[in-house]
PDB file of C-alpha atoms in Angstrom:
ATOM      1  CA  GLY A  99     -29.675  65.124 -39.335  1.00 67.00           C
ATOM      2  CA  ALA A 100     -31.379  62.349 -37.550  1.00 84.00           C
ATOM      3  CA  VAL A 101     -29.978  62.672 -34.209  1.00 93.00           C
ATOM      4  CA  VAL A 102     -31.110  61.022 -30.996  1.00 96.00           C
ATOM      5  CA  SER A 103     -30.125  62.005 -27.474  1.00 97.00           C
ATOM      6  CA  GLN A 104     -29.955  60.492 -24.213  1.00 97.00           C
ATOM      7  CA  HIS A 105     -30.189  62.040 -20.516  1.00 97.00           C
ATOM      8  CA  PRO A 106     -28.511  61.472 -18.722  1.00 97.00           C
ATOM      9  CA  SER A 107     -25.374  60.015 -20.046  1.00 97.00           C
ATOM     10  CA  TRP A 108     -24.604  58.139 -16.854  1.00 96.00           C
ATOM     11  CA  VAL A 109     -26.034  57.903 -13.690  1.00 97.00           C
ATOM     12  CA  ILE A 110     -25.275  56.206 -10.581  1.00 97.00           C
ATOM     13  CA  CYS A 111     -27.926  55.716  -7.977  1.00 95.00           C
ATOM     14  CA  LYS A 112     -28.590  53.732  -4.517  1.00 96.00           C
ATOM     15  CA  SER A 113     -30.518  50.434  -4.381  1.00 96.00           C
ATOM     16  CA  GLY A 114     -34.315  51.110  -4.137  1.00 96.00           C
ATOM     17  CA  THR A 115     -34.580  54.412  -6.037  1.00 96.00           C
ATOM     18  CA  SER A 116     -35.971  55.040  -9.221  1.00 97.00           C
ATOM     19  CA  VAL A 117     -34.111  56.281 -12.227  1.00 97.00           C
ATOM     20  CA  LYS A 118     -35.590  57.804 -15.279  1.00 97.00           C
ATOM     21  CA  ILE A 119     -33.646  58.006 -18.402  1.00 98.00           C
ATOM     22  CA  GLU A 120     -34.919  60.232 -21.358  1.00 97.00           C
ATOM     23  CA  CYS A 121     -34.627  59.713 -25.067  1.00 97.00           C
ATOM     24  CA  ARG A 122     -35.154  62.418 -27.730  1.00 96.00           C
ATOM     25  CA  SER A 123     -35.489  62.291 -31.538  1.00 95.00           C
ATOM     26  CA  LEU A 124     -33.859  66.035 -32.051  1.00 95.00           C
ATOM     27  CA  ASP A 125     -34.662  66.793 -35.829  1.00 92.00           C
ATOM     28  CA  PHE A 126     -37.342  64.180 -36.805  1.00 92.00           C
ATOM     29  CA  GLN A 127     -40.405  62.711 -35.478  1.00 93.00           C
ATOM     30  CA  ALA A 128     -40.794  59.189 -34.256  1.00 91.00           C
ATOM     31  CA  THR A 129     -43.750  57.203 -33.733  1.00 82.00           C
ATOM     32  CA  THR A 130     -41.810  54.470 -32.583  1.00 90.00           C
ATOM     33  CA  MET A 131     -39.061  54.365 -30.471  1.00 93.00           C
ATOM     34  CA  PHE A 132     -37.212  51.170 -28.646  1.00 94.00           C
ATOM     35  CA  TRP A 133     -35.575  50.680 -25.664  1.00 97.00           C
ATOM     36  CA  TYR A 134     -32.476  48.211 -25.193  1.00 96.00           C
ATOM     37  CA  ARG A 135     -30.124  46.877 -22.526  1.00 97.00           C
ATOM     38  CA  GLN A 136     -26.706  45.699 -22.958  1.00 96.00           C
ATOM     39  CA  PHE A 137     -24.193  44.212 -20.455  1.00 95.00           C
ATOM     40  CA  PRO A 138     -20.594  44.546 -21.005  1.00 91.00           C
ATOM     41  CA  LYS A 139     -19.261  42.366 -24.015  1.00 89.00           C
ATOM     42  CA  GLN A 140     -22.621  41.446 -24.831  1.00 92.00           C
ATOM     43  CA  SER A 141     -25.177  42.099 -27.752  1.00 92.00           C
ATOM     44  CA  LEU A 142     -27.983  44.467 -27.276  1.00 93.00           C
ATOM     45  CA  MET A 143     -31.197  43.448 -26.151  1.00 94.00           C
ATOM     46  CA  LEU A 144     -34.467  44.712 -27.092  1.00 93.00           C
ATOM     47  CA  MET A 145     -36.755  45.490 -23.931  1.00 96.00           C
ATOM     48  CA  ALA A 146     -39.410  47.201 -25.101  1.00 95.00           C
ATOM     49  CA  THR A 147     -41.439  49.058 -28.268  1.00 92.00           C
ATOM     50  CA  SER A 148     -42.848  52.210 -27.563  1.00 90.00           C
ATOM     51  CA  ASN A 149     -45.486  53.985 -29.577  1.00 88.00           C
ATOM     52  CA  GLU A 150     -46.679  57.490 -29.099  1.00 84.00           C
ATOM     53  CA  GLY A 151     -49.822  57.785 -27.269  1.00 83.00           C
ATOM     54  CA  SER A 152     -50.261  54.156 -26.442  1.00 86.00           C
ATOM     55  CA  LYS A 153     -48.663  51.344 -24.034  1.00 88.00           C
ATOM     56  CA  ALA A 154     -45.404  50.162 -24.638  1.00 92.00           C
ATOM     57  CA  THR A 155     -44.818  46.572 -25.765  1.00 93.00           C
ATOM     58  CA  TYR A 156     -42.184  44.646 -23.685  1.00 95.00           C
ATOM     59  CA  GLU A 157     -40.670  41.748 -24.874  1.00 94.00           C
ATOM     60  CA  GLN A 158     -40.561  38.434 -22.835  1.00 93.00           C
ATOM     61  CA  GLY A 159     -39.048  38.354 -19.342  1.00 93.00           C
ATOM     62  CA  VAL A 160     -39.081  42.424 -19.288  1.00 95.00           C
ATOM     63  CA  GLU A 161     -41.008  43.431 -16.308  1.00 94.00           C
ATOM     64  CA  LYS A 162     -43.433  46.067 -17.294  1.00 92.00           C
ATOM     65  CA  ASP A 163     -43.939  47.014 -13.807  1.00 94.00           C
ATOM     66  CA  LYS A 164     -40.201  47.578 -13.186  1.00 96.00           C
ATOM     67  CA  PHE A 165     -39.197  49.281 -16.600  1.00 96.00           C
ATOM     68  CA  LEU A 166     -42.115  52.170 -17.173  1.00 95.00           C
ATOM     69  CA  ILE A 167     -42.116  53.415 -20.856  1.00 94.00           C
ATOM     70  CA  ASN A 168     -43.846  56.290 -21.554  1.00 91.00           C
ATOM     71  CA  HIS A 169     -44.048  57.949 -25.238  1.00 89.00           C
ATOM     72  CA  ALA A 170     -45.747  61.255 -24.479  1.00 83.00           C
ATOM     73  CA  SER A 171     -44.684  63.119 -27.876  1.00 90.00           C
ATOM     74  CA  LEU A 172     -43.488  62.042 -31.228  1.00 92.00           C
ATOM     75  CA  THR A 173     -39.868  63.215 -30.093  1.00 94.00           C
ATOM     76  CA  LEU A 174     -39.824  62.061 -26.383  1.00 95.00           C
ATOM     77  CA  SER A 175     -39.775  58.352 -24.892  1.00 95.00           C
ATOM     78  CA  THR A 176     -38.708  57.834 -21.242  1.00 96.00           C
ATOM     79  CA  LEU A 177     -37.690  54.815 -19.767  1.00 97.00           C
ATOM     80  CA  THR A 178     -38.144  54.841 -15.484  1.00 97.00           C
ATOM     81  CA  VAL A 179     -36.055  51.830 -13.546  1.00 97.00           C
ATOM     82  CA  THR A 180     -38.096  51.575 -10.359  1.00 96.00           C
ATOM     83  CA  SER A 181     -36.654  50.340  -7.612  1.00 96.00           C
ATOM     84  CA  ALA A 182     -33.190  50.121  -8.965  1.00 96.00           C
ATOM     85  CA  HIS A 183     -30.964  46.845  -7.898  1.00 96.00           C
ATOM     86  CA  PRO A 184     -27.467  46.373  -8.529  1.00 96.00           C
ATOM     87  CA  GLU A 185     -28.476  43.540 -11.130  1.00 95.00           C
ATOM     88  CA  ASP A 186     -30.141  46.568 -13.238  1.00 96.00           C
ATOM     89  CA  SER A 187     -26.552  48.266 -13.789  1.00 97.00           C
ATOM     90  CA  SER A 188     -26.243  48.218 -17.535  1.00 97.00           C
ATOM     91  CA  PHE A 189     -26.077  50.157 -20.709  1.00 97.00           C
ATOM     92  CA  TYR A 190     -29.675  51.371 -21.742  1.00 98.00           C
ATOM     93  CA  ILE A 191     -29.933  52.732 -25.114  1.00 97.00           C
ATOM     94  CA  CYS A 192     -32.887  54.022 -27.036  1.00 97.00           C
ATOM     95  CA  SER A 193     -33.606  54.060 -30.841  1.00 94.00           C
ATOM     96  CA  ALA A 194     -36.128  55.981 -33.032  1.00 93.00           C
ATOM     97  CA  ARG A 195     -38.184  55.303 -36.172  1.00 89.00           C
ATOM     98  CA  PRO A 196     -38.726  58.193 -38.207  1.00 88.00           C
ATOM     99  CA  ILE A 197     -42.012  58.389 -39.514  1.00 87.00           C
ATOM    100  CA  GLY A 198     -42.646  57.844 -42.810  1.00 80.00           C
ATOM    101  CA  THR A 199     -40.202  54.924 -42.688  1.00 75.00           C
ATOM    102  CA  THR A 200     -41.221  51.551 -44.258  1.00 67.00           C
ATOM    103  CA  LEU A 201     -40.936  48.359 -42.058  1.00 62.00           C
ATOM    104  CA  SER A 202     -39.169  46.722 -44.269  1.00 61.00           C
ATOM    105  CA  THR A 203     -36.138  49.197 -44.562  1.00 64.00           C
ATOM    106  CA  ASP A 204     -36.539  49.918 -40.777  1.00 67.00           C
ATOM    107  CA  THR A 205     -34.062  53.025 -40.630  1.00 78.00           C
ATOM    108  CA  GLN A 206     -33.598  52.909 -36.726  1.00 86.00           C
ATOM    109  CA  TYR A 207     -31.246  55.978 -35.380  1.00 91.00           C
ATOM    110  CA  PHE A 208     -29.819  55.183 -31.937  1.00 94.00           C
ATOM    111  CA  GLY A 209     -29.153  57.261 -28.834  1.00 96.00           C
ATOM    112  CA  PRO A 210     -25.426  57.590 -27.095  1.00 96.00           C
ATOM    113  CA  GLY A 211     -26.724  55.332 -24.305  1.00 97.00           C
ATOM    114  CA  THR A 212     -27.086  55.984 -20.778  1.00 98.00           C
ATOM    115  CA  ARG A 213     -24.812  53.946 -17.988  1.00 97.00           C
ATOM    116  CA  LEU A 214     -26.611  52.866 -15.079  1.00 97.00           C
ATOM    117  CA  THR A 215     -24.705  52.194 -11.815  1.00 97.00           C
ATOM    118  CA  VAL A 216     -26.734  50.947  -8.708  1.00 96.00           C
ATOM    119  CA  LEU A 217     -24.806  50.781  -5.499  1.00 95.00           C
TER     120      LEU A 217
ATOM    121  CA  LEU B  99     -38.432  34.981 -38.088  1.00 52.00           C
ATOM    122  CA  ALA B 100     -35.133  35.943 -39.914  1.00 56.00           C
ATOM    123  CA  LYS B 101     -32.236  35.102 -37.691  1.00 83.00           C
ATOM    124  CA  THR B 102     -28.681  36.114 -38.481  1.00 90.00           C
ATOM    125  CA  THR B 103     -25.187  34.243 -38.068  1.00 92.00           C
ATOM    126  CA  GLN B 104     -21.986  36.097 -38.487  1.00 95.00           C
ATOM    127  CA  PRO B 105     -18.595  35.533 -37.065  1.00 96.00           C
ATOM    128  CA  ILE B 106     -17.809  36.226 -33.599  1.00 95.00           C
ATOM    129  CA  SER B 107     -14.407  37.924 -33.865  1.00 96.00           C
ATOM    130  CA  MET B 108     -12.256  39.014 -36.847  1.00 97.00           C
ATOM    131  CA  ASP B 109      -8.335  40.514 -36.916  1.00 97.00           C
ATOM    132  CA  SER B 110      -7.244  42.901 -39.628  1.00 97.00           C
ATOM    133  CA  TYR B 111      -4.264  45.114 -39.966  1.00 97.00           C
ATOM    134  CA  GLU B 112      -4.328  48.609 -41.107  1.00 97.00           C
ATOM    135  CA  GLY B 113      -4.606  49.307 -44.963  1.00 97.00           C
ATOM    136  CA  GLN B 114      -6.328  45.831 -45.169  1.00 97.00           C
ATOM    137  CA  GLU B 115      -9.811  45.226 -46.761  1.00 97.00           C
ATOM    138  CA  VAL B 116     -12.124  43.622 -44.245  1.00 98.00           C
ATOM    139  CA  ASN B 117     -15.105  41.467 -45.519  1.00 98.00           C
ATOM    140  CA  ILE B 118     -17.433  40.165 -43.101  1.00 97.00           C
ATOM    141  CA  THR B 119     -20.080  37.852 -44.161  1.00 96.00           C
ATOM    142  CA  CYS B 120     -23.666  37.360 -42.397  1.00 95.00           C
ATOM    143  CA  SER B 121     -26.122  34.493 -43.139  1.00 94.00           C
ATOM    144  CA  HIS B 122     -29.620  35.231 -42.887  1.00 92.00           C
ATOM    145  CA  ASN B 123     -31.062  32.144 -44.638  1.00 91.00           C
ATOM    146  CA  ASN B 124     -35.047  32.919 -43.488  1.00 87.00           C
ATOM    147  CA  ILE B 125     -35.115  36.279 -44.823  1.00 89.00           C
ATOM    148  CA  ALA B 126     -38.625  37.513 -46.030  1.00 85.00           C
ATOM    149  CA  THR B 127     -39.270  38.962 -49.534  1.00 86.00           C
ATOM    150  CA  ASN B 128     -39.787  42.491 -48.286  1.00 82.00           C
ATOM    151  CA  ASP B 129     -36.867  42.538 -45.890  1.00 85.00           C
ATOM    152  CA  TYR B 130     -33.593  44.854 -46.307  1.00 88.00           C
ATOM    153  CA  ILE B 131     -30.472  44.095 -44.997  1.00 90.00           C
ATOM    154  CA  THR B 132     -28.923  46.577 -42.386  1.00 91.00           C
ATOM    155  CA  TRP B 133     -25.410  46.753 -40.722  1.00 94.00           C
ATOM    156  CA  TYR B 134     -24.727  48.797 -37.759  1.00 94.00           C
ATOM    157  CA  GLN B 135     -21.222  49.716 -36.180  1.00 96.00           C
ATOM    158  CA  GLN B 136     -20.943  50.207 -32.460  1.00 97.00           C
ATOM    159  CA  PHE B 137     -17.803  51.721 -30.324  1.00 96.00           C
ATOM    160  CA  PRO B 138     -17.540  50.721 -26.730  1.00 92.00           C
ATOM    161  CA  SER B 139     -19.910  52.542 -24.442  1.00 92.00           C
ATOM    162  CA  GLN B 140     -21.682  54.148 -27.457  1.00 94.00           C
ATOM    163  CA  GLY B 141     -25.123  53.500 -29.447  1.00 95.00           C
ATOM    164  CA  PRO B 142     -25.118  51.708 -32.791  1.00 94.00           C
ATOM    165  CA  ARG B 143     -24.393  53.793 -36.143  1.00 93.00           C
ATOM    166  CA  PHE B 144     -25.921  52.797 -39.086  1.00 90.00           C
ATOM    167  CA  ILE B 145     -23.339  52.066 -41.608  1.00 93.00           C
ATOM    168  CA  ILE B 146     -25.065  50.820 -44.796  1.00 93.00           C
ATOM    169  CA  GLN B 147     -28.429  49.256 -45.994  1.00 91.00           C
ATOM    170  CA  GLY B 148     -29.330  47.001 -49.173  1.00 92.00           C
ATOM    171  CA  TYR B 149     -31.893  44.866 -50.672  1.00 91.00           C
ATOM    172  CA  LYS B 150     -29.874  42.870 -53.548  1.00 91.00           C
ATOM    173  CA  THR B 151     -26.956  43.152 -55.670  1.00 92.00           C
ATOM    174  CA  LYS B 152     -24.258  46.004 -54.420  1.00 96.00           C
ATOM    175  CA  VAL B 153     -24.772  48.551 -52.388  1.00 95.00           C
ATOM    176  CA  THR B 154     -21.976  51.432 -51.850  1.00 96.00           C
ATOM    177  CA  ASN B 155     -21.655  54.306 -49.745  1.00 94.00           C
ATOM    178  CA  GLU B 156     -18.735  56.183 -48.492  1.00 93.00           C
ATOM    179  CA  VAL B 157     -17.840  53.954 -45.450  1.00 92.00           C
ATOM    180  CA  ALA B 158     -18.489  50.421 -47.004  1.00 97.00           C
ATOM    181  CA  SER B 159     -19.944  48.577 -49.514  1.00 97.00           C
ATOM    182  CA  LEU B 160     -22.595  45.647 -49.184  1.00 97.00           C
ATOM    183  CA  PHE B 161     -22.707  42.758 -51.437  1.00 97.00           C
ATOM    184  CA  ILE B 162     -26.026  40.507 -51.704  1.00 97.00           C
ATOM    185  CA  PRO B 163     -26.298  37.332 -54.037  1.00 96.00           C
ATOM    186  CA  ALA B 164     -29.263  36.754 -55.769  1.00 95.00           C
ATOM    187  CA  ASP B 165     -30.702  34.219 -53.140  1.00 95.00           C
ATOM    188  CA  ARG B 166     -30.337  36.973 -50.589  1.00 94.00           C
ATOM    189  CA  LYS B 167     -29.334  34.302 -47.972  1.00 94.00           C
ATOM    190  CA  SER B 168     -26.400  36.284 -46.971  1.00 95.00           C
ATOM    191  CA  SER B 169     -24.368  39.637 -47.396  1.00 96.00           C
ATOM    192  CA  THR B 170     -20.806  40.831 -46.929  1.00 97.00           C
ATOM    193  CA  LEU B 171     -20.177  43.876 -45.492  1.00 98.00           C
ATOM    194  CA  SER B 172     -16.879  44.987 -47.007  1.00 98.00           C
ATOM    195  CA  LEU B 173     -14.488  47.747 -45.466  1.00 97.00           C
ATOM    196  CA  PRO B 174     -11.905  49.060 -47.483  1.00 94.00           C
ATOM    197  CA  ARG B 175      -8.556  49.870 -46.436  1.00 94.00           C
ATOM    198  CA  VAL B 176      -9.441  49.936 -42.502  1.00 97.00           C
ATOM    199  CA  SER B 177      -7.682  52.111 -40.121  1.00 97.00           C
ATOM    200  CA  LEU B 178      -7.272  51.462 -35.990  1.00 97.00           C
ATOM    201  CA  SER B 179     -10.654  53.390 -35.615  1.00 96.00           C
ATOM    202  CA  ASP B 180     -12.754  50.660 -37.693  1.00 97.00           C
ATOM    203  CA  THR B 181     -11.860  48.583 -34.173  1.00 97.00           C
ATOM    204  CA  ALA B 182     -15.553  48.005 -33.309  1.00 97.00           C
ATOM    205  CA  VAL B 183     -18.484  45.418 -33.169  1.00 97.00           C
ATOM    206  CA  TYR B 184     -20.381  45.105 -36.578  1.00 98.00           C
ATOM    207  CA  TYR B 185     -23.862  43.925 -36.395  1.00 96.00           C
ATOM    208  CA  CYS B 186     -25.646  42.539 -39.424  1.00 94.00           C
ATOM    209  CA  LEU B 187     -29.663  42.523 -38.978  1.00 91.00           C
ATOM    210  CA  VAL B 188     -32.655  42.092 -40.942  1.00 86.00           C
ATOM    211  CA  LEU B 189     -36.302  43.246 -39.665  1.00 73.00           C
ATOM    212  CA  ASN B 190     -37.972  40.612 -37.953  1.00 64.00           C
ATOM    213  CA  THR B 191     -41.638  41.276 -37.407  1.00 62.00           C
ATOM    214  CA  ASP B 192     -41.457  45.057 -36.969  1.00 70.00           C
ATOM    215  CA  LYS B 193     -38.412  45.009 -34.683  1.00 77.00           C
ATOM    216  CA  LEU B 194     -34.900  44.791 -34.818  1.00 80.00           C
ATOM    217  CA  ILE B 195     -33.211  41.835 -33.082  1.00 81.00           C
ATOM    218  CA  PHE B 196     -29.433  41.958 -32.531  1.00 87.00           C
ATOM    219  CA  GLY B 197     -27.518  39.134 -33.067  1.00 86.00           C
ATOM    220  CA  THR B 198     -23.621  38.225 -31.517  1.00 88.00           C
ATOM    221  CA  GLY B 199     -22.109  40.901 -34.007  1.00 95.00           C
ATOM    222  CA  THR B 200     -18.588  40.561 -34.887  1.00 97.00           C
ATOM    223  CA  ARG B 201     -15.790  42.233 -33.189  1.00 97.00           C
ATOM    224  CA  LEU B 202     -13.413  43.429 -35.569  1.00 98.00           C
ATOM    225  CA  GLN B 203     -10.076  44.231 -34.131  1.00 98.00           C
ATOM    226  CA  VAL B 204      -7.625  46.484 -36.382  1.00 97.00           C
ATOM    227  CA  PHE B 205      -3.712  46.325 -35.612  1.00 97.00           C
ATOM    228  CA  PRO B 206      -1.270  48.712 -36.637  1.00 96.00           C
TER     229      PRO B 206
END
């Protein structure tokens, strides 16, 4: 149980194009999903918190107009990288917090990640 | 805000017990301590979570002293497949903030 999927697992795109990444909780519902970015040999950096039915909360320094997040249902959140550039190339990981999880325990389940390469 | 500190890297050999200690001096009263494992090009995987004293599951043990300002993840008899980055986390105002993690390298 508690599986999170991401699609696609990897994507290569040209500079200036937009890329959409999907994050799905397959066997549970999640009111909150999180998006992280990870550069090689570095730790995960939280980009934004996505709540179903409301606007995402972005971390300081993350451009909300560049990284569009939509959390349309309790099992799906999407991240769209708009007008991607080579510096956006990274490993993008989502996580989902099951409904009913208390904040103090905060069990999150992570997706397998999406490797984005912008040429 | 809770912040965690752990060693950047550790080396071990197959069959040995590995203990990774994490300090979290500013942990809040209600916060749990959670450890994740991450392999290259994969998302983090939950290992273990605890509040105080000792927690054990099929993968690891977690030791937390009474003051809860630190915790130790114990991996018994590591194998090559345990080579990964291990993250210690404490909930930080409704979100997980990842520190540097500990890169564990297991040698044959």
